[in-house]
Coordinates of C-alpha atoms in Angstrom, one line a residue:
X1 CA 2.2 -25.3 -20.5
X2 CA 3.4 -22.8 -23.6
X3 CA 5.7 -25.4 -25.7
X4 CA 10.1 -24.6 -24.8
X5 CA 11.1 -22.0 -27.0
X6 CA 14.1 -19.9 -28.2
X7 CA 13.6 -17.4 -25.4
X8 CA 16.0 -16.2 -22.5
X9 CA 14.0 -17.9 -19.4
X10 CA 16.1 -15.8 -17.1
X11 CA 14.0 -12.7 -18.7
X12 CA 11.0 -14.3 -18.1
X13 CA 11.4 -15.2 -14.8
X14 CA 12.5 -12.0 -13.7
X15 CA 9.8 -10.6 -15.0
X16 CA 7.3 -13.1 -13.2
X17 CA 9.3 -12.4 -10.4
X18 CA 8.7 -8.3 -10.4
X19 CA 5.0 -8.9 -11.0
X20 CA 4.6 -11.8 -9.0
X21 CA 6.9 -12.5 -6.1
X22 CA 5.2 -10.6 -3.5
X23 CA 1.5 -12.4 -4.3
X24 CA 3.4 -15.8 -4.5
X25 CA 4.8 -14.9 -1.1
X26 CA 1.7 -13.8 0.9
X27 CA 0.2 -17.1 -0.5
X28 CA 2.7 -19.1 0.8
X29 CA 3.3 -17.2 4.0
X30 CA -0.6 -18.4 4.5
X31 CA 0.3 -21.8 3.7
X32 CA 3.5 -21.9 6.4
X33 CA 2.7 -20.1 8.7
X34 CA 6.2 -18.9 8.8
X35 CA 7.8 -15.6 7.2
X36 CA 11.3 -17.1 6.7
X37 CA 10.3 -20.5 5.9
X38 CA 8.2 -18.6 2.8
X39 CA 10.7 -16.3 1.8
X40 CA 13.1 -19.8 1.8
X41 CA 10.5 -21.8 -0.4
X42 CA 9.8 -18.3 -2.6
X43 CA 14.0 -18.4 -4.0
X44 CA 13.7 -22.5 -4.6
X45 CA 10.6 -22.4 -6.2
X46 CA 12.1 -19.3 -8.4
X47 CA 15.3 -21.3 -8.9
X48 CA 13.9 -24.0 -10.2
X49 CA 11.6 -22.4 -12.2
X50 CA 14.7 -21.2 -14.3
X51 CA 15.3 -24.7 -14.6
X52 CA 12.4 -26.4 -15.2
X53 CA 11.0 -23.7 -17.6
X54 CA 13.6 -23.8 -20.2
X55 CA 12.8 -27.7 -20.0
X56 CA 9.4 -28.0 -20.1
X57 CA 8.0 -24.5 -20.8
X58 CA 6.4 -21.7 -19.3
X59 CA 3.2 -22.8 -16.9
X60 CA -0.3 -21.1 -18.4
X61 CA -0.1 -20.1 -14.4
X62 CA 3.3 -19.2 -13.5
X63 CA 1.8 -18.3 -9.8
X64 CA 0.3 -21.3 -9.5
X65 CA 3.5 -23.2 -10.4
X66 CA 5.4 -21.6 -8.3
X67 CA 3.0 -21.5 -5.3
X68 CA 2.3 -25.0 -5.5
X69 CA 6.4 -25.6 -6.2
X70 CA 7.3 -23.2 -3.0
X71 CA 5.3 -25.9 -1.0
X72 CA 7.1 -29.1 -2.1
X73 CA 10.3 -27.3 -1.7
X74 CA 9.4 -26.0 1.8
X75 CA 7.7 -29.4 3.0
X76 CA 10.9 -31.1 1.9
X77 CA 12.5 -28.5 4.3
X78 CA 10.5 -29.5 6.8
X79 CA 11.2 -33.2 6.4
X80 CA 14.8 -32.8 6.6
X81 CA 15.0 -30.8 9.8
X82 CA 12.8 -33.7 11.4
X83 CA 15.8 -35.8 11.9
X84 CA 16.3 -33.4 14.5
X85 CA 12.8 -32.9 15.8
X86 CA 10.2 -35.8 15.2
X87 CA 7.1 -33.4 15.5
X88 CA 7.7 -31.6 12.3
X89 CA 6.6 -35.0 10.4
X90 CA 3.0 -34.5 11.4
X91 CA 3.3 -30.2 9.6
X92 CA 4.9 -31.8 6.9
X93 CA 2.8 -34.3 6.2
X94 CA -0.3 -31.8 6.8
X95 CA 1.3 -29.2 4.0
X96 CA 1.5 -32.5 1.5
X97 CA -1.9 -33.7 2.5
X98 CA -3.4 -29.9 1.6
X99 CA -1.6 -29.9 -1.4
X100 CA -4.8 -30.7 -3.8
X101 CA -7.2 -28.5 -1.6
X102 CA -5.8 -25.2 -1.8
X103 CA -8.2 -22.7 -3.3
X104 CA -8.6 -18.5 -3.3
X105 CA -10.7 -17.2 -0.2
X106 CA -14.1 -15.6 -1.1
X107 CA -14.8 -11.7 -0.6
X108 CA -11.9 -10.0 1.6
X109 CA -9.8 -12.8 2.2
X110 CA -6.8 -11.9 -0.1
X111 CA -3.5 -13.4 0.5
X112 CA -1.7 -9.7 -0.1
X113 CA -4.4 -8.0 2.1
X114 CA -3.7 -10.7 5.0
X115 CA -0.2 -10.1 4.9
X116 CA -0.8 -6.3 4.9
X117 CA -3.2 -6.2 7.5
X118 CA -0.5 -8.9 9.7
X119 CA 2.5 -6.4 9.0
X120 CA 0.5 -3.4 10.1
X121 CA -0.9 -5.5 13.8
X122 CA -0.9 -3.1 16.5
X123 CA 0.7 -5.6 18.9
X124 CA 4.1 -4.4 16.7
X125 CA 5.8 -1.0 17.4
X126 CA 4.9 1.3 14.7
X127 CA 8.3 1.4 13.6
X128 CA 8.8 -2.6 12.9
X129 CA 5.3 -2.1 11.2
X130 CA 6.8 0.5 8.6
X131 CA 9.7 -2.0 8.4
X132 CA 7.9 -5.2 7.9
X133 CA 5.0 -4.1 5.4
X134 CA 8.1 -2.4 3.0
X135 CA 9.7 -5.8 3.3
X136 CA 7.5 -8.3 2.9
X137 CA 4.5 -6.6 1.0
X138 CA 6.9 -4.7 -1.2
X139 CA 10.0 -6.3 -1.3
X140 CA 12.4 -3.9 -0.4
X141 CA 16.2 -5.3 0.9
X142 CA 16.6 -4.4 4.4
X143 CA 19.6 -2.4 2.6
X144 CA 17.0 -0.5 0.8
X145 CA 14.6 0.2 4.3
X146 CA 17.6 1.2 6.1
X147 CA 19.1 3.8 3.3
X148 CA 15.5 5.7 3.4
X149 CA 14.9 5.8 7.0
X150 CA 19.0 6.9 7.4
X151 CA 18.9 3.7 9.8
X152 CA 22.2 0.8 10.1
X153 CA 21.3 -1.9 8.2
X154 CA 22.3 -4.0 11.5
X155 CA 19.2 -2.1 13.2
X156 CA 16.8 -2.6 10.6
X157 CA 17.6 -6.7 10.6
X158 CA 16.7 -6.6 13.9
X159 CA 13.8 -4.8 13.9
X160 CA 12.4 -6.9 11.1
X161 CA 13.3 -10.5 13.1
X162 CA 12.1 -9.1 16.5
X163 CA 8.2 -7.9 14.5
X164 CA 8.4 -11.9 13.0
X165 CA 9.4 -13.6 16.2
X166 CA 6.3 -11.3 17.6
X167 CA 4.2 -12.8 15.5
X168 CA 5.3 -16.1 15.7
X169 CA 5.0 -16.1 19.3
X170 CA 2.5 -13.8 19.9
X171 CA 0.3 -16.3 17.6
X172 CA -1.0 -13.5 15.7
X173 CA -3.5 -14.7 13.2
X174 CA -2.8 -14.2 9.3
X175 CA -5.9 -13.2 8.4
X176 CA -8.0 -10.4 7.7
X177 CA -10.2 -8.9 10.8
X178 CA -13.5 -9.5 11.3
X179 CA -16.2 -6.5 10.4
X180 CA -16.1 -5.5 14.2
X181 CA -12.8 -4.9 14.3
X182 CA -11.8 -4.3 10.8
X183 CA -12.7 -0.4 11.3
X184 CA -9.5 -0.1 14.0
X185 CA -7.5 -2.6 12.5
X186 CA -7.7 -0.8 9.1
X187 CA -6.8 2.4 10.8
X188 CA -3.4 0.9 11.6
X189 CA -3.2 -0.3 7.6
X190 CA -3.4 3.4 6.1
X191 CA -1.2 4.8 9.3
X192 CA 1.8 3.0 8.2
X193 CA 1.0 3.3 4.4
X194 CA 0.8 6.9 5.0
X195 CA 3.6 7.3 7.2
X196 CA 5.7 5.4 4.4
X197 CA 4.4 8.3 2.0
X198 CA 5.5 11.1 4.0
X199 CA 8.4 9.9 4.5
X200 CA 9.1 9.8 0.9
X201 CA 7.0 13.0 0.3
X202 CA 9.1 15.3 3.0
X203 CA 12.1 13.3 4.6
X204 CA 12.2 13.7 7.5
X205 CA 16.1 14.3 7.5
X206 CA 18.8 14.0 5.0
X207 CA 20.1 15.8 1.9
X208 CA 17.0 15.5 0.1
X209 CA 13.3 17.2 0.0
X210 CA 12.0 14.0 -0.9
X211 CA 12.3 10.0 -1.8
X212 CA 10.5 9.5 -4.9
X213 CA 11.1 5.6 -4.4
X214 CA 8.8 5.5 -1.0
X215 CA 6.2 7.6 -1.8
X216 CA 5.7 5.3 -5.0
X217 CA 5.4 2.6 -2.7
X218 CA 3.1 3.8 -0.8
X219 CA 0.4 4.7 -3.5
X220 CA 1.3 1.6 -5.3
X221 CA -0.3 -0.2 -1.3
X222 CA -2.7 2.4 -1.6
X223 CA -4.0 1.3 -5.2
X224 CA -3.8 -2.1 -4.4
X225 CA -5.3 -1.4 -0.9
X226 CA -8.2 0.0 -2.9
X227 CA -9.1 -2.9 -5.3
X228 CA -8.9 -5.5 -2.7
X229 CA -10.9 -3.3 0.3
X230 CA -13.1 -0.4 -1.5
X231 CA -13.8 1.5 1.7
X232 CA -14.3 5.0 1.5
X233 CA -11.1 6.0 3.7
X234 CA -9.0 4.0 1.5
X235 CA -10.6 6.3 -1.2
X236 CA -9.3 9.1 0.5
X237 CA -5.9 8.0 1.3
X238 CA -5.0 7.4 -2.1
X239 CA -6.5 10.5 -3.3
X240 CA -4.8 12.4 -0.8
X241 CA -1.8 10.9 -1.6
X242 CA -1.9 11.2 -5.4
X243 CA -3.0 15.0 -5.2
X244 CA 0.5 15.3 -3.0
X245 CA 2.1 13.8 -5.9
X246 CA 0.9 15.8 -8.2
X247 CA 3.1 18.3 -7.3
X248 CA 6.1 17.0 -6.6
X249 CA 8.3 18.2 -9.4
X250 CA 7.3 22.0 -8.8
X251 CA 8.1 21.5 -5.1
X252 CA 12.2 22.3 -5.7
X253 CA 14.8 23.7 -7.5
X254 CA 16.9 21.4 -9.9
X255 CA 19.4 22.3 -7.3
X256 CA 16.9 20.8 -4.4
X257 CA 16.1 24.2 -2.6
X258 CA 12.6 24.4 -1.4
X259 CA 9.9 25.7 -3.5
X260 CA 6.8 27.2 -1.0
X261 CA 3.2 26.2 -3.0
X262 CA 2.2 29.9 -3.6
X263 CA 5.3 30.2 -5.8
X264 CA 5.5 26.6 -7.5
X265 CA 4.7 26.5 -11.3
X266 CA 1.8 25.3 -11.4
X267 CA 1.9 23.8 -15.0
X268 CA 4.6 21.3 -13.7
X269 CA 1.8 19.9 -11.7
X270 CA 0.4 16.3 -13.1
X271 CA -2.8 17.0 -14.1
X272 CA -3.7 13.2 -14.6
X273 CA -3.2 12.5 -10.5
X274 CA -5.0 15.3 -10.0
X275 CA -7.8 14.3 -11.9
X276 CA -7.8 10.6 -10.6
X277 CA -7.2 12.4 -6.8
X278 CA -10.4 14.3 -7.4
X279 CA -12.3 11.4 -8.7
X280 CA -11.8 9.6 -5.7
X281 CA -12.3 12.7 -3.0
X282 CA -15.9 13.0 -4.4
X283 CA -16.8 9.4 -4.1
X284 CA -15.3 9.4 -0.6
X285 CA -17.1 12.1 0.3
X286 CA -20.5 11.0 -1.5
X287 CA -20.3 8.1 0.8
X288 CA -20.9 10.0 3.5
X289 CA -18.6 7.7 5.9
X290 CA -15.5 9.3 4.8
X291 CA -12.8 9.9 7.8
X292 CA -10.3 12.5 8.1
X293 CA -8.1 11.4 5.0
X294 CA -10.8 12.3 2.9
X295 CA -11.1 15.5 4.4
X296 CA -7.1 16.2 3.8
X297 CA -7.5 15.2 0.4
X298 CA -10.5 17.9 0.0
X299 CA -8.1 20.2 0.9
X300 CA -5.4 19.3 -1.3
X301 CA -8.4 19.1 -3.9
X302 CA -9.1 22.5 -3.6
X303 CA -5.7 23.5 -3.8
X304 CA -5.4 21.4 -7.3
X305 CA -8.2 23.3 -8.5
X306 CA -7.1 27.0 -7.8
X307 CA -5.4 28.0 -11.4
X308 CA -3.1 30.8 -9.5
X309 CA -2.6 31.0 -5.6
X310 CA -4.1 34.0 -5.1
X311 CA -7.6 32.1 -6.8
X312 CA -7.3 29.8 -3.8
X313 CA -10.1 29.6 -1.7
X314 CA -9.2 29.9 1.3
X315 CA -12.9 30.4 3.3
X316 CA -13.6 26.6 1.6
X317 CA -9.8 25.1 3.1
X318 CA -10.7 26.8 6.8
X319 CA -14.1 25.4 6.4
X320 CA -12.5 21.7 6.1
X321 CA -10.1 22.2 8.8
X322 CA -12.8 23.3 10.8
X323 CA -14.8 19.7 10.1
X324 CA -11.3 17.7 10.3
X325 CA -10.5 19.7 13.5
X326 CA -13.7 18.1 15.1
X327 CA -13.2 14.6 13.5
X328 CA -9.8 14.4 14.8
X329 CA -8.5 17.4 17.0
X330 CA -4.5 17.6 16.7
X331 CA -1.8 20.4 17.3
X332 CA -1.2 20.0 13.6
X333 CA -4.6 20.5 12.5
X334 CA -4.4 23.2 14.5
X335 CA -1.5 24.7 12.9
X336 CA -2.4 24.2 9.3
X337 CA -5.8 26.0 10.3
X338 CA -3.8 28.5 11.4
X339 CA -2.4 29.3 8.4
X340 CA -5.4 28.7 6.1
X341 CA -6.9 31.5 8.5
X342 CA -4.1 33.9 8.1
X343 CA -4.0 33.6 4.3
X344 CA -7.8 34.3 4.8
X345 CA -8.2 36.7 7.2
X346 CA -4.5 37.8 7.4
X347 CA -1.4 37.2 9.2
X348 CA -2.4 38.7 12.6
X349 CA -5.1 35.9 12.8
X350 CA -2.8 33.3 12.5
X351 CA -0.6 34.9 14.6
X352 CA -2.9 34.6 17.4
X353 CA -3.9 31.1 16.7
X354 CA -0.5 29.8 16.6
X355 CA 0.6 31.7 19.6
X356 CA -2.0 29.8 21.9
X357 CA -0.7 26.6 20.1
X358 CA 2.8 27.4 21.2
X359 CA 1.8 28.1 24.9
X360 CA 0.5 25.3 25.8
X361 CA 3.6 23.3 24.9
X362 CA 2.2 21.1 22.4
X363 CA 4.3 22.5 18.9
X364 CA 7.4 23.8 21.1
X365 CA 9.4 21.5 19.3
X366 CA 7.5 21.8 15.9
X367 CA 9.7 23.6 13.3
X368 CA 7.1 24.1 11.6
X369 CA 4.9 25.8 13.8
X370 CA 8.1 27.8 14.9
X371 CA 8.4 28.7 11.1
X372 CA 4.8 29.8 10.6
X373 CA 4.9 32.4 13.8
X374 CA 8.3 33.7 11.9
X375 CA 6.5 34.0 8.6
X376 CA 3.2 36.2 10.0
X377 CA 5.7 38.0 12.3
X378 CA 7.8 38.7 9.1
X379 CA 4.6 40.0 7.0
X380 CA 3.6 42.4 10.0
X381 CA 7.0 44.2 9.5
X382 CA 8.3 42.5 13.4
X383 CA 11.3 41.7 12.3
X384 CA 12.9 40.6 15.6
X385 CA 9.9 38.2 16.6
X386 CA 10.3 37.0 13.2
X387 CA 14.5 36.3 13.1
X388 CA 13.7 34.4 16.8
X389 CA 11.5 32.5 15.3
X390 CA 12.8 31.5 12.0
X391 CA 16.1 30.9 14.0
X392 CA 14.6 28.2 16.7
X393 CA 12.9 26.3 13.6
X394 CA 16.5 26.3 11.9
X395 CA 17.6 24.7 15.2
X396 CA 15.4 22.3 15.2
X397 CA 15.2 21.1 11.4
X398 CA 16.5 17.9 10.1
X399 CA 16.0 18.5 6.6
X400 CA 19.0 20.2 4.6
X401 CA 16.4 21.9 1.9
X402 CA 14.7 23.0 4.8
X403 CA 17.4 24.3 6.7
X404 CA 18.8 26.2 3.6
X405 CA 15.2 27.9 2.9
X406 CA 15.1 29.0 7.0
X407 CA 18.4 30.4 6.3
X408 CA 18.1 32.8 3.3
X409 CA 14.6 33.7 5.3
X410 CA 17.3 34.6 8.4
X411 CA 19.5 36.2 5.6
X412 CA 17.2 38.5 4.3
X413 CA 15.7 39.8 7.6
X414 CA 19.9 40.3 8.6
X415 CA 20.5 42.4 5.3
X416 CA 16.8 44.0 5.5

């Protein structure tokens, strides 16, 4: 223990708590077996730290303390509802008799990855797995959740106690997969850590472009992703993420209008993600196991290296799509490789691509795909194709920055 000292102990447990509430909580979490039951013990064992700290002084291992306190306070818990049901004696008497054995797992077996990887099971709907992993693995209030995914707070609760009474009765194990199934079971990990950057990145809907809040969130999983499971898709998802970043505050107006990348100032890009978003594409893709994150982020990669837009090279982004196109096929893919082609081989190219996209229903209700006809129909001087299409993306856009952009592109065809 540091000796009691003139200090304000409320300061220094709020600042334990920012750095270490959510470990403390995935430790105990594995020690109860129960989300609520944790999150109960994590507040007592933070409460009384304010107490006892000022008394006795701060532990040399404030996690430790308050681990070990969160159990005491939760087996005390535990004793007291046994009036009501005898049965919980033999749990609470189990947590106390553990009390002195408790040590760190070897190799993968990280408290925060466990809870990470049991937030992200694909027995839960992908949407209580977004929910879940922001709450428990980055502490977000359900207020918060609910503000960025423009959901009622009521909904969101629910959401949250549905995915933990899952678990509970599901029996899904806290732990981290085995090697034969950590390769799926990882897959669902980055999904809903890159969902939660997208979403961040480009809202889906709202008032804003972006969330600055959630896409920190989701590199700050992605980092710690990395130093607790170095695989070589991780690698690429938190490159690819960080080289998005990187180019966030050229991406709009100081009034929020939409800023396309050929025309964003590319000095207000941050050259230090770029640099650690490079670092990590190459030793993704030196591994030679690398997936198709890694293959986005060598195409945001190249982008970061072009000086200008028109020093882009376009040949070596159409050559990635092609390899991403065969390691995951997708109508998206497909779009984006679309327009790599037309700013390669010009907008008819495109054109064509996208139009055999469009027929076969899978992008018909794809602003974006609607949007990138409009555009190559707008550069080929077919000004009606183009005002049809730029007006059935406008119809079906969310995003007020997006809507505005689709209509000074309307605007301009109008007064042209």
């Amino acid at each position: 223990m540091k000796a009691p000292a003139a200090i304000d102990i409320r300061r220094v447990v709020d600042a334990v708590y920012r750095d270490e509430s959510r470990r403390v909580l995935a430790t105990l979490i594995r020690l109860l077996g129960d989300f609520d039951l944790a999150e109960e013990a994590l507040h007592e064992a933070f409460a009384a730290a304010v107490e006892q700290w000022q008394r006795d002084g701060v532990p040399d291992s404030p996690r430790a303390w308050l681990v070990s306190a969160g159990r005491f306070k939760a087996i005390d818990v535990i004793r007291r509802r046994a009036r009501f049901d005898a049965s919980l004696h033999l749990v609470a008497d189990e947590l106390y008799a553990e009390a002195d054995n408790d040590r760190d797992d070897e190799h993968l077996e990280d408290d925060r990855l466990r809870l990470m990887f049991t937030c992200c099971h694909p027995a839960l709907p992908a949407d209580a797995q977004v929910a879940l992993t922001l709450r428990e693995v980055c502490g977000l209030t359900t207020e918060e959740i609910a503000h960025a995914f423009l959901t009622a707070s009521s909904t969101l609760a629910q959401r949250i106690v549905r995915a933990k009474n899952k678990i509970r009765d599901a029996r899904i194990p806290y732990e981290v997969p085995g090697r034969a199934e950590l390769p799926q079971r990882l897959e669902s990990v980055l999904r809903v850590v890159y969902l939660v950057f997208n979403e961040g990145y480009s809202a889906s809907s709202g008032t804003e472009l972006t969330r600055h809040d959630l896409s920190a969130e989701a590199i700050r999983l992605g980092r710690l992703l990395l130093e607790l499971l170095p695989d070589p898709e991780v690698m690429g998802l938190l490159a690819l993420m960080l080289l998005q970043e990187s180019r966030r505050t050229a991406r709009s107006t100081a009034g929020g209008d939409v800023i396309l990348l050929e025309n964003q100032d590319r000095g207000l890009w941050n050259r230090e993600l770029i640099a650690q978003g490079s670092a990590l594409v190459e030793r993704a893709l030196s591994s030679r196991r690398f997936g198709p994150y890694s293959l986005q982020a060598a195409i945001a990669a190249v982008h970061a290296d072009a000086k200008t837009a028109a020093e882009t090279d376009w040949a070596e982004i159409v050559g990635l799509y092609d390899v991403l196109h065969r390691l995951e096929p997708s109508p998206v893919v497909e779009l984006n490789r679309a327009v790599a082609v037309a700013m390669r081989d010009g907008a008819d190219a495109g054109l064509r691509l996208v139009d055999a996209s469009l027929a076969r229903g899978e992008l018909r209700d794809y602003h974006f795909a609607h949007a990138a006809r409009a555009e190559f129909c707008r550069r080929l001087g077919r000004r009606a194709e183009a005002r049809e299409g730029y007006e059935q993306a406008l119809a079906l856009a969310r995003q007020e920055p997006e809507r505005r952009f689709l209509e000074r592109r309307l605007d301009a065809l109008r007064g042209a």
